[in-house]
Amino acid sequence: RCRASTRARDERARRESIGPRSRRAERESRAARDTSRPSASRRIASHRIAFVIAFVAFVVNMYATRAIARRLERHAARCKGAHVARAVRGARARTTSAPRALLDALGAGRGDADAFGTRTRNAFVSSVDGDGSTGSTGSSSSSSSSAFGDSASSGGIMVSASHPSSHPQVLAVPLPRRPLMPGIIMPVKVTDEKLIAELEDMRNRGQAYVGAFLQRTDAASSASKGEGEDVFDALSAMKRTTTSVGLDGEEMVDEDEADPADHMHDIGTFAQVHNIVRLPTDSTTGEESATLLLLGHRRLRKLGTMKRDPMVVKVEHLKDEKFDANDDIIKATTNEVVATIKDLLKTNPLHKETLQYFAQNFNDFQDPPKLADLGASMCSADDAQLQHVLELLSVKERLDATLELLKKEVEIGKLQADIGKKVEEKISGDQRRYFLMEQLKSIKKELGMERDDKTALIEKFTKRFEPKRASVPEDTAKVIDEELQKLGGLEPSSSEFNVTRNYLEWLTSLPWGVCGDEKLDISHAQEVLDSDHYGLEDVKDRILEFIAVGQLLGTTQGKIITMVGPPGVGKTSIGQSIAKALGRKFYRFSVGGMSDVAEIKGHRRTYVGAMPGKLIQCLKSTGVCNPVVLIDEIDKLGRGYQGDPASALLELLDPEQNGTFLDHYLDVPVDLSKVLFVCTANVLDTIPGPLLDRMEVVRLSGYITDEKVQIARTYLEKAAREKSGLSDGDASITDAAMAKLIGDYCREAGVRNLQKHLEKVYRKIALKVARAKSADEKLDSIVVDVDDLVDYVGQPPFATDRIYDVTPPGVVTGLAWTAMGGSTLYIECTAIDSGDGKGALKTTGQLGDVMKESSTIAHTFTRGFLELKDPGNKYLADTSLHVHVPAGATPKDGPSAGITITTSLLSLAMNKPVKPNLAMTGELTLTGRVLPIGGVKEKTIAARRSGVKTIIFPEGNKKDYDELSEDIREGLDAHFVSTYDEVYRQALDWEASS
């Protein structure tokens, strides 16, 4: 509006500035411009004239087309006679609308036929074969029509092919897949630039015709040779030739050269090039290509190559074999093909357009050759099967082959429909369930029956935490409340929401102040411990003391008990018995090989997949704050770049610190003071000193033979018999066999190996019982005696520990401790060389550094001690000695063999054997003092097992020996010494002492 008012104002100013004459000239100029501009009536008249001109052009074009058709008709009549002319006139008289009855029979709707009849150009045309009969029909999908445009735009309507004699040679177009059937339109991609240029030149001159041949493959070649021998025997017998054109135009035939067209099948299709579309150049390979739209007319047979590049082949136009159209078999086969096509339309609607095109152009579904080619083109069979149909000239055989392919296609369509139906039903069911669940959630939310996930989580955590709030420390309760508020302000889709939810899950699941019921009954605990384990009085007494203190105080506190002993003595199983005797929850985890501190202290919450440590997991799993926790293999802790777990256990196993144990994940103090920790270890040497200082050590020594017999009879034998499915009356083991089994097969300190041997014996007995039952034989109770042990468990791995019945001079029996228990150890000494000042000592037997030092000390002390006892004896000063400890494959170390080595050297130097059936152990100093050693019980058991009657211990171990039970000390004469002079009197001067 502003612009309009501005222009009006400028116009008025301009008129006022000019005179009357100028305004009159301006009016005349405007009138002249209006007169030269056409009016609306004139424009309407112009449009009418243009319409009339277009209508006249259409009529002229129509009559011109009819004139061309009449000219072709006259040409066909001249070539083949009047019957050909009648066929052409019949083809021209066909309308574009298909018969409604045929479309209804094939499943096509009336509306679809009208739509395709009015909006789609015919893709099927009629072609004239060489003999004057109409050729096959073809189809083109809607995608092909849209891609290549209208036929009129590329050369007008497709016309019938000329007489076969006018095309004895054609350009060969290789088909990479699927042969071209007569009457079918198919796009083909071509990459040969010379072939594309030749075809474009032919299109510019007029209609272009080529021969389309399917390329051979190994499978197709073998199939065509096997299937087509009965049809094309003459072709296989023909001699292939390669023909080229000489300089003077004369044809030159080379019979020896291989035909370059052998990579294509011999039978192809004479096709019209309907359209040529250039494709963009490939950026990777740089090659140019084009797509040809080919319309098949009739079958061809390739005879030879006339030109190589582009390839031109000499061909023979083939025609179908004559057949009787009134033959009942052909009629029935034709009807079956039509019915099968109708069934195919039900399962695969994609072929519906093909049938509509066929009905619009041919109006006849009873022409067997056309119907066979149509049916084959609708199948998704492989190239070899389609090529076989193309090579069949017999109409009956072609119908049979097409019918077989159509039947397979129908079955494939049914299978496809079943798969699609199953998938659709599954998807529909899942969607229906999803919609119903969403509706149910909405309804419950509107009625107040359900809240969203976040609200439900907050309510769950609050409900779980409220009963424990009174017993939760104030700082911990504050942290939980803050985390609940934080969770309420977070979106469920955020990552922080999941971290906070997991944190609250752990915090609210811990048993804050929840203690489980425990039984402080001494008699009940004694009964439980005795029923599960034989012996182990030290452990049982310690547990009973713990219960007694708790009973008097009315409450119990956590303790750290460490059981040390060889494998198989019941360290792990005693932990379960302790929990059973106390009535507490039991939790076990092993720390053997553990090298990550996070397993004990937990991970930081910033890490993905962070979790609390083992102790927090234990509290959540048991649901109480006073369980019995067994930490197994504590002497085998590892150490890596993640930290030292042994240092992390210092806080956990310290009664003064574990009341406020701080886990890295929870980051709030947790009370572990009421937890009873039971640790197991084989040795104490690998346990760090500060950690060992926090433990109460209980040693579990090995079992003697009597204890093993009692354990085997009371526990092991019964369990082995039940595992083998035997009853008490089926088998038994005599006492002698049990004693031999323990002494010669299972000599180790524990009873695990004994359990394995008993299970092996009863398994073999179970095999005998099962065989007797299968043979319906009556089998008496099996008794295993001493002589039967070899058949059940093989030869004994242990003989006797005694190497010498009577020890010669220089050989002394010692006692040693091992992880498997105690054992006897022989010290052997012999002379190597003698001479003035040659006194030296050599040791062998895989001795450790400490034991080598003990040997040196013993040699030095012995030389001085020998001068006191026998002043004229220079044997040690002038003789080179060799000390050996048998079982050289076993490493040996320790100071306890000091007095044994000294006695061996003195025995050799004085040529006096030691007292029979005597064994000794003790550490020796340079001044002759005998110091105490360890493993008194194990060494005593080993002495009894080897038949030793007299043993020598240091005076400092007398208290340890007195603590042994009477059954262990029975039959032994123990002497306790503080200096080596006492050892000498008991071992070498025993005759004088007696």
PDB file of C-alpha atoms in Angstrom, residues 208-415:
ATOM      1  CA  ALA A 208      17.762 -52.950 -34.961  1.00  0.00           C
ATOM      2  CA  TYR A 209      17.658 -56.740 -34.583  1.00  0.00           C
ATOM      3  CA  VAL A 210      20.133 -58.860 -32.619  1.00  0.00           C
ATOM      4  CA  GLY A 211      20.580 -62.414 -31.434  1.00  0.00           C
ATOM      5  CA  ALA A 212      20.378 -62.813 -27.630  1.00  0.00           C
ATOM      6  CA  PHE A 213      22.298 -65.845 -26.359  1.00  0.00           C
ATOM      7  CA  LEU A 214      22.715 -66.941 -22.728  1.00  0.00           C
ATOM      8  CA  GLN A 215      26.313 -67.192 -21.590  1.00  0.00           C
ATOM      9  CA  ARG A 216      27.525 -70.642 -20.653  1.00  0.00           C
ATOM     10  CA  THR A 217      28.543 -71.710 -17.159  1.00  0.00           C
ATOM     11  CA  ASP A 218      29.994 -75.030 -16.030  1.00  0.00           C
ATOM     12  CA  ALA A 219      26.708 -76.157 -14.529  1.00  0.00           C
ATOM     13  CA  ALA A 220      24.658 -74.864 -17.443  1.00  0.00           C
ATOM     14  CA  SER A 221      27.008 -76.417 -19.942  1.00  0.00           C
ATOM     15  CA  SER A 222      26.799 -79.835 -18.337  1.00  0.00           C
ATOM     16  CA  ALA A 223      23.031 -79.535 -17.934  1.00  0.00           C
ATOM     17  CA  SER A 224      22.481 -78.519 -21.531  1.00  0.00           C
ATOM     18  CA  LYS A 225      24.642 -81.384 -22.735  1.00  0.00           C
ATOM     19  CA  GLY A 226      22.705 -83.884 -20.667  1.00  0.00           C
ATOM     20  CA  GLU A 227      19.192 -82.565 -21.231  1.00  0.00           C
ATOM     21  CA  GLY A 228      19.356 -81.374 -24.793  1.00  0.00           C
ATOM     22  CA  GLU A 229      21.008 -84.340 -26.490  1.00  0.00           C
ATOM     23  CA  ASP A 230      17.720 -85.837 -27.622  1.00  0.00           C
ATOM     24  CA  VAL A 231      16.559 -82.568 -29.195  1.00  0.00           C
ATOM     25  CA  PHE A 232      19.662 -81.113 -30.793  1.00  0.00           C
ATOM     26  CA  ASP A 233      21.626 -84.159 -31.870  1.00  0.00           C
ATOM     27  CA  ALA A 234      22.065 -82.612 -35.267  1.00  0.00           C
ATOM     28  CA  LEU A 235      23.516 -79.458 -33.734  1.00  0.00           C
ATOM     29  CA  SER A 236      26.079 -81.404 -31.666  1.00  0.00           C
ATOM     30  CA  ALA A 237      27.133 -83.271 -34.790  1.00  0.00           C
ATOM     31  CA  MET A 238      27.625 -80.103 -36.818  1.00  0.00           C
ATOM     32  CA  LYS A 239      31.142 -78.907 -37.434  1.00  0.00           C
ATOM     33  CA  ARG A 240      31.866 -75.454 -36.024  1.00  0.00           C
ATOM     34  CA  THR A 241      33.594 -72.974 -38.280  1.00  0.00           C
ATOM     35  CA  THR A 242      34.934 -69.460 -37.929  1.00  0.00           C
ATOM     36  CA  THR A 243      34.351 -67.218 -40.945  1.00  0.00           C
ATOM     37  CA  SER A 244      36.073 -63.905 -41.586  1.00  0.00           C
ATOM     38  CA  VAL A 245      36.012 -61.436 -44.486  1.00  0.00           C
ATOM     39  CA  GLY A 246      39.120 -60.987 -46.641  1.00  0.00           C
ATOM     40  CA  LEU A 247      40.481 -57.827 -48.200  1.00  0.00           C
ATOM     41  CA  ASP A 248      38.680 -58.500 -51.485  1.00  0.00           C
ATOM     42  CA  GLY A 249      35.342 -59.156 -49.771  1.00  0.00           C
ATOM     43  CA  GLU A 250      35.623 -62.936 -50.095  1.00  0.00           C
ATOM     44  CA  GLU A 251      34.683 -65.059 -47.087  1.00  0.00           C
ATOM     45  CA  MET A 252      37.572 -67.019 -45.564  1.00  0.00           C
ATOM     46  CA  VAL A 253      36.765 -70.120 -43.468  1.00  0.00           C
ATOM     47  CA  ASP A 254      39.120 -71.395 -40.807  1.00  0.00           C
ATOM     48  CA  GLU A 255      38.044 -74.849 -39.681  1.00  0.00           C
ATOM     49  CA  ASP A 256      40.831 -75.377 -37.158  1.00  0.00           C
ATOM     50  CA  GLU A 257      40.435 -72.173 -35.153  1.00  0.00           C
ATOM     51  CA  ALA A 258      38.162 -72.343 -32.083  1.00  0.00           C
ATOM     52  CA  ASP A 259      34.840 -70.539 -32.327  1.00  0.00           C
ATOM     53  CA  PRO A 260      34.954 -67.396 -30.097  1.00  0.00           C
ATOM     54  CA  ALA A 261      31.164 -67.691 -29.598  1.00  0.00           C
ATOM     55  CA  ASP A 262      31.490 -70.993 -27.734  1.00  0.00           C
ATOM     56  CA  HIS A 263      31.028 -69.195 -24.413  1.00  0.00           C
ATOM     57  CA  MET A 264      27.353 -68.721 -25.362  1.00  0.00           C
ATOM     58  CA  HIS A 265      24.625 -71.315 -25.775  1.00  0.00           C
ATOM     59  CA  ASP A 266      23.814 -72.399 -29.333  1.00  0.00           C
ATOM     60  CA  ILE A 267      20.088 -71.683 -29.031  1.00  0.00           C
ATOM     61  CA  GLY A 268      19.076 -68.077 -28.519  1.00  0.00           C
ATOM     62  CA  THR A 269      16.363 -65.580 -29.382  1.00  0.00           C
ATOM     63  CA  PHE A 270      15.976 -63.251 -32.334  1.00  0.00           C
ATOM     64  CA  ALA A 271      15.200 -59.953 -30.627  1.00  0.00           C
ATOM     65  CA  GLN A 272      14.329 -56.401 -31.538  1.00  0.00           C
ATOM     66  CA  VAL A 273      16.225 -53.557 -29.820  1.00  0.00           C
ATOM     67  CA  HIS A 274      13.365 -51.491 -28.485  1.00  0.00           C
ATOM     68  CA  ASN A 275      15.478 -48.840 -26.751  1.00  0.00           C
ATOM     69  CA  ILE A 276      19.092 -48.010 -25.851  1.00  0.00           C
ATOM     70  CA  VAL A 277      19.917 -46.030 -22.715  1.00  0.00           C
ATOM     71  CA  ARG A 278      23.454 -44.887 -22.012  1.00  0.00           C
ATOM     72  CA  LEU A 279      24.541 -45.250 -18.368  1.00  0.00           C
ATOM     73  CA  PRO A 280      26.993 -42.946 -16.546  1.00  0.00           C
ATOM     74  CA  THR A 281      30.639 -43.969 -16.705  1.00  0.00           C
ATOM     75  CA  ASP A 282      31.742 -46.140 -13.780  1.00  0.00           C
ATOM     76  CA  SER A 283      34.052 -44.066 -11.562  1.00  0.00           C
ATOM     77  CA  THR A 284      35.999 -47.119 -10.326  1.00  0.00           C
ATOM     78  CA  THR A 285      36.615 -49.029 -13.589  1.00  0.00           C
ATOM     79  CA  GLY A 286      36.121 -46.162 -16.048  1.00  0.00           C
ATOM     80  CA  GLU A 287      34.166 -48.350 -18.492  1.00  0.00           C
ATOM     81  CA  GLU A 288      31.071 -47.191 -20.339  1.00  0.00           C
ATOM     82  CA  SER A 289      27.886 -49.235 -20.454  1.00  0.00           C
ATOM     83  CA  ALA A 290      24.362 -49.128 -21.784  1.00  0.00           C
ATOM     84  CA  THR A 291      21.085 -50.904 -21.150  1.00  0.00           C
ATOM     85  CA  LEU A 292      19.214 -52.476 -24.048  1.00  0.00           C
ATOM     86  CA  LEU A 293      15.488 -53.144 -23.967  1.00  0.00           C
ATOM     87  CA  LEU A 294      15.073 -56.306 -26.042  1.00  0.00           C
ATOM     88  CA  LEU A 295      11.845 -57.801 -27.368  1.00  0.00           C
ATOM     89  CA  GLY A 296      12.108 -61.483 -28.232  1.00  0.00           C
ATOM     90  CA  HIS A 297      10.586 -62.667 -31.539  1.00  0.00           C
ATOM     91  CA  ARG A 298      11.612 -66.244 -32.285  1.00  0.00           C
ATOM     92  CA  ARG A 299      14.247 -68.869 -31.601  1.00  0.00           C
ATOM     93  CA  LEU A 300      17.672 -68.915 -33.255  1.00  0.00           C
ATOM     94  CA  ARG A 301      20.409 -71.464 -33.676  1.00  0.00           C
ATOM     95  CA  LYS A 302      23.993 -70.196 -33.777  1.00  0.00           C
ATOM     96  CA  LEU A 303      25.970 -71.750 -36.670  1.00  0.00           C
ATOM     97  CA  GLY A 304      29.269 -69.877 -36.662  1.00  0.00           C
ATOM     98  CA  THR A 305      31.080 -66.609 -36.112  1.00  0.00           C
ATOM     99  CA  MET A 306      31.271 -64.170 -38.999  1.00  0.00           C
ATOM    100  CA  LYS A 307      32.933 -61.272 -37.221  1.00  0.00           C
ATOM    101  CA  ARG A 308      34.701 -60.967 -33.918  1.00  0.00           C
ATOM    102  CA  ASP A 309      34.498 -57.404 -32.617  1.00  0.00           C
ATOM    103  CA  PRO A 310      31.613 -56.749 -32.361  1.00  0.00           C
ATOM    104  CA  MET A 311      30.620 -60.379 -32.689  1.00  0.00           C
ATOM    105  CA  VAL A 312      28.410 -61.219 -35.660  1.00  0.00           C
ATOM    106  CA  VAL A 313      27.164 -64.804 -35.906  1.00  0.00           C
ATOM    107  CA  LYS A 314      25.548 -66.778 -38.657  1.00  0.00           C
ATOM    108  CA  VAL A 315      22.169 -68.058 -37.495  1.00  0.00           C
ATOM    109  CA  GLU A 316      19.322 -70.317 -38.483  1.00  0.00           C
ATOM    110  CA  HIS A 317      15.800 -69.204 -37.613  1.00  0.00           C
ATOM    111  CA  LEU A 318      13.914 -72.026 -35.904  1.00  0.00           C
ATOM    112  CA  LYS A 319      10.232 -72.724 -35.812  1.00  0.00           C
ATOM    113  CA  ASP A 320       8.156 -74.910 -33.541  1.00  0.00           C
ATOM    114  CA  GLU A 321       7.436 -78.486 -34.482  1.00  0.00           C
ATOM    115  CA  LYS A 322       4.003 -79.100 -35.867  1.00  0.00           C
ATOM    116  CA  PHE A 323       1.400 -80.236 -33.387  1.00  0.00           C
ATOM    117  CA  ASP A 324      -2.264 -81.120 -33.316  1.00  0.00           C
ATOM    118  CA  ALA A 325      -4.157 -78.336 -31.597  1.00  0.00           C
ATOM    119  CA  ASN A 326      -7.082 -80.728 -31.020  1.00  0.00           C
ATOM    120  CA  ASP A 327      -4.947 -83.286 -29.171  1.00  0.00           C
ATOM    121  CA  ASP A 328      -6.546 -84.025 -25.810  1.00  0.00           C
ATOM    122  CA  ILE A 329      -3.182 -84.241 -24.036  1.00  0.00           C
ATOM    123  CA  ILE A 330      -2.107 -80.815 -25.313  1.00  0.00           C
ATOM    124  CA  LYS A 331      -5.488 -79.342 -24.407  1.00  0.00           C
ATOM    125  CA  ALA A 332      -5.342 -80.818 -20.919  1.00  0.00           C
ATOM    126  CA  THR A 333      -1.769 -79.627 -20.421  1.00  0.00           C
ATOM    127  CA  THR A 334      -2.712 -76.155 -21.641  1.00  0.00           C
ATOM    128  CA  ASN A 335      -5.652 -75.976 -19.252  1.00  0.00           C
ATOM    129  CA  GLU A 336      -3.442 -77.174 -16.403  1.00  0.00           C
ATOM    130  CA  VAL A 337      -0.884 -74.467 -17.212  1.00  0.00           C
ATOM    131  CA  VAL A 338      -3.655 -71.845 -17.107  1.00  0.00           C
ATOM    132  CA  ALA A 339      -4.938 -73.220 -13.785  1.00  0.00           C
ATOM    133  CA  THR A 340      -1.411 -73.270 -12.344  1.00  0.00           C
ATOM    134  CA  ILE A 341      -0.879 -69.667 -13.428  1.00  0.00           C
ATOM    135  CA  LYS A 342      -4.110 -68.795 -11.646  1.00  0.00           C
ATOM    136  CA  ASP A 343      -2.831 -70.508  -8.481  1.00  0.00           C
ATOM    137  CA  LEU A 344       0.450 -68.665  -8.850  1.00  0.00           C
ATOM    138  CA  LEU A 345      -1.391 -65.346  -8.905  1.00  0.00           C
ATOM    139  CA  LYS A 346      -2.941 -66.159  -5.529  1.00  0.00           C
ATOM    140  CA  THR A 347       0.438 -66.693  -3.864  1.00  0.00           C
ATOM    141  CA  ASN A 348       2.458 -64.130  -5.823  1.00  0.00           C
ATOM    142  CA  PRO A 349       0.434 -61.094  -6.976  1.00  0.00           C
ATOM    143  CA  LEU A 350       3.487 -59.598  -8.727  1.00  0.00           C
ATOM    144  CA  HIS A 351       2.641 -61.647 -11.837  1.00  0.00           C
ATOM    145  CA  LYS A 352      -0.802 -60.057 -12.096  1.00  0.00           C
ATOM    146  CA  GLU A 353       0.427 -57.250 -14.387  1.00  0.00           C
ATOM    147  CA  THR A 354       2.089 -59.765 -16.700  1.00  0.00           C
ATOM    148  CA  LEU A 355      -1.203 -61.585 -17.193  1.00  0.00           C
ATOM    149  CA  GLN A 356      -3.054 -58.333 -17.816  1.00  0.00           C
ATOM    150  CA  TYR A 357      -0.524 -57.356 -20.516  1.00  0.00           C
ATOM    151  CA  PHE A 358      -0.897 -60.786 -22.097  1.00  0.00           C
ATOM    152  CA  ALA A 359      -4.709 -60.554 -22.156  1.00  0.00           C
ATOM    153  CA  GLN A 360      -4.638 -57.043 -23.645  1.00  0.00           C
ATOM    154  CA  ASN A 361      -2.393 -58.010 -26.554  1.00  0.00           C
ATOM    155  CA  PHE A 362      -3.304 -61.580 -27.470  1.00  0.00           C
ATOM    156  CA  ASN A 363      -6.815 -62.111 -26.169  1.00  0.00           C
ATOM    157  CA  ASP A 364      -6.179 -65.890 -26.299  1.00  0.00           C
ATOM    158  CA  PHE A 365      -4.994 -68.179 -23.509  1.00  0.00           C
ATOM    159  CA  GLN A 366      -5.331 -71.363 -25.545  1.00  0.00           C
ATOM    160  CA  ASP A 367      -2.288 -70.899 -27.801  1.00  0.00           C
ATOM    161  CA  PRO A 368       0.123 -73.573 -26.435  1.00  0.00           C
ATOM    162  CA  PRO A 369       3.448 -72.141 -27.739  1.00  0.00           C
ATOM    163  CA  LYS A 370       2.734 -68.650 -26.456  1.00  0.00           C
ATOM    164  CA  LEU A 371       1.401 -69.970 -23.171  1.00  0.00           C
ATOM    165  CA  ALA A 372       4.478 -72.145 -22.625  1.00  0.00           C
ATOM    166  CA  ASP A 373       6.859 -69.226 -23.191  1.00  0.00           C
ATOM    167  CA  LEU A 374       4.747 -66.997 -20.962  1.00  0.00           C
ATOM    168  CA  GLY A 375       4.714 -69.523 -18.153  1.00  0.00           C
ATOM    169  CA  ALA A 376       8.474 -70.046 -18.341  1.00  0.00           C
ATOM    170  CA  SER A 377       9.092 -66.294 -18.154  1.00  0.00           C
ATOM    171  CA  MET A 378       7.048 -66.112 -14.940  1.00  0.00           C
ATOM    172  CA  CYS A 379       9.223 -68.685 -13.127  1.00  0.00           C
ATOM    173  CA  SER A 380      12.221 -67.945 -10.935  1.00  0.00           C
ATOM    174  CA  ALA A 381      14.026 -71.127 -11.972  1.00  0.00           C
ATOM    175  CA  ASP A 382      17.749 -71.221 -12.620  1.00  0.00           C
ATOM    176  CA  ASP A 383      19.277 -70.373 -15.987  1.00  0.00           C
ATOM    177  CA  ALA A 384      19.859 -73.982 -17.023  1.00  0.00           C
ATOM    178  CA  GLN A 385      16.187 -74.924 -16.638  1.00  0.00           C
ATOM    179  CA  LEU A 386      14.977 -71.854 -18.523  1.00  0.00           C
ATOM    180  CA  GLN A 387      17.529 -72.471 -21.287  1.00  0.00           C
ATOM    181  CA  HIS A 388      16.233 -76.024 -21.531  1.00  0.00           C
ATOM    182  CA  VAL A 389      12.690 -74.688 -22.107  1.00  0.00           C
ATOM    183  CA  LEU A 390      14.022 -72.302 -24.763  1.00  0.00           C
ATOM    184  CA  GLU A 391      15.764 -75.147 -26.592  1.00  0.00           C
ATOM    185  CA  LEU A 392      12.636 -77.295 -26.772  1.00  0.00           C
ATOM    186  CA  LEU A 393      10.983 -77.086 -30.207  1.00  0.00           C
ATOM    187  CA  SER A 394       8.356 -79.689 -29.372  1.00  0.00           C
ATOM    188  CA  VAL A 395       5.286 -77.851 -28.105  1.00  0.00           C
ATOM    189  CA  LYS A 396       4.182 -80.787 -25.949  1.00  0.00           C
ATOM    190  CA  GLU A 397       7.564 -81.135 -24.267  1.00  0.00           C
ATOM    191  CA  ARG A 398       7.786 -77.383 -23.778  1.00  0.00           C
ATOM    192  CA  LEU A 399       4.346 -77.348 -22.105  1.00  0.00           C
ATOM    193  CA  ASP A 400       5.390 -80.198 -19.811  1.00  0.00           C
ATOM    194  CA  ALA A 401       8.627 -78.468 -18.820  1.00  0.00           C
ATOM    195  CA  THR A 402       6.831 -75.161 -18.231  1.00  0.00           C
ATOM    196  CA  LEU A 403       4.152 -76.876 -16.157  1.00  0.00           C
ATOM    197  CA  GLU A 404       6.806 -78.476 -13.963  1.00  0.00           C
ATOM    198  CA  LEU A 405       8.498 -75.119 -13.360  1.00  0.00           C
ATOM    199  CA  LEU A 406       5.166 -73.458 -12.608  1.00  0.00           C
ATOM    200  CA  LYS A 407       4.278 -76.145 -10.079  1.00  0.00           C
ATOM    201  CA  LYS A 408       7.584 -75.561  -8.295  1.00  0.00           C
ATOM    202  CA  GLU A 409       6.943 -71.827  -8.367  1.00  0.00           C
ATOM    203  CA  VAL A 410       3.519 -72.349  -6.773  1.00  0.00           C
ATOM    204  CA  GLU A 411       5.040 -74.425  -3.985  1.00  0.00           C
ATOM    205  CA  ILE A 412       7.682 -71.765  -3.385  1.00  0.00           C
ATOM    206  CA  GLY A 413       4.938 -69.155  -3.270  1.00  0.00           C
ATOM    207  CA  LYS A 414       2.996 -71.189  -0.714  1.00  0.00           C
ATOM    208  CA  LEU A 415       6.097 -71.559   1.426  1.00  0.00           C
TER     209      LEU A 415
END
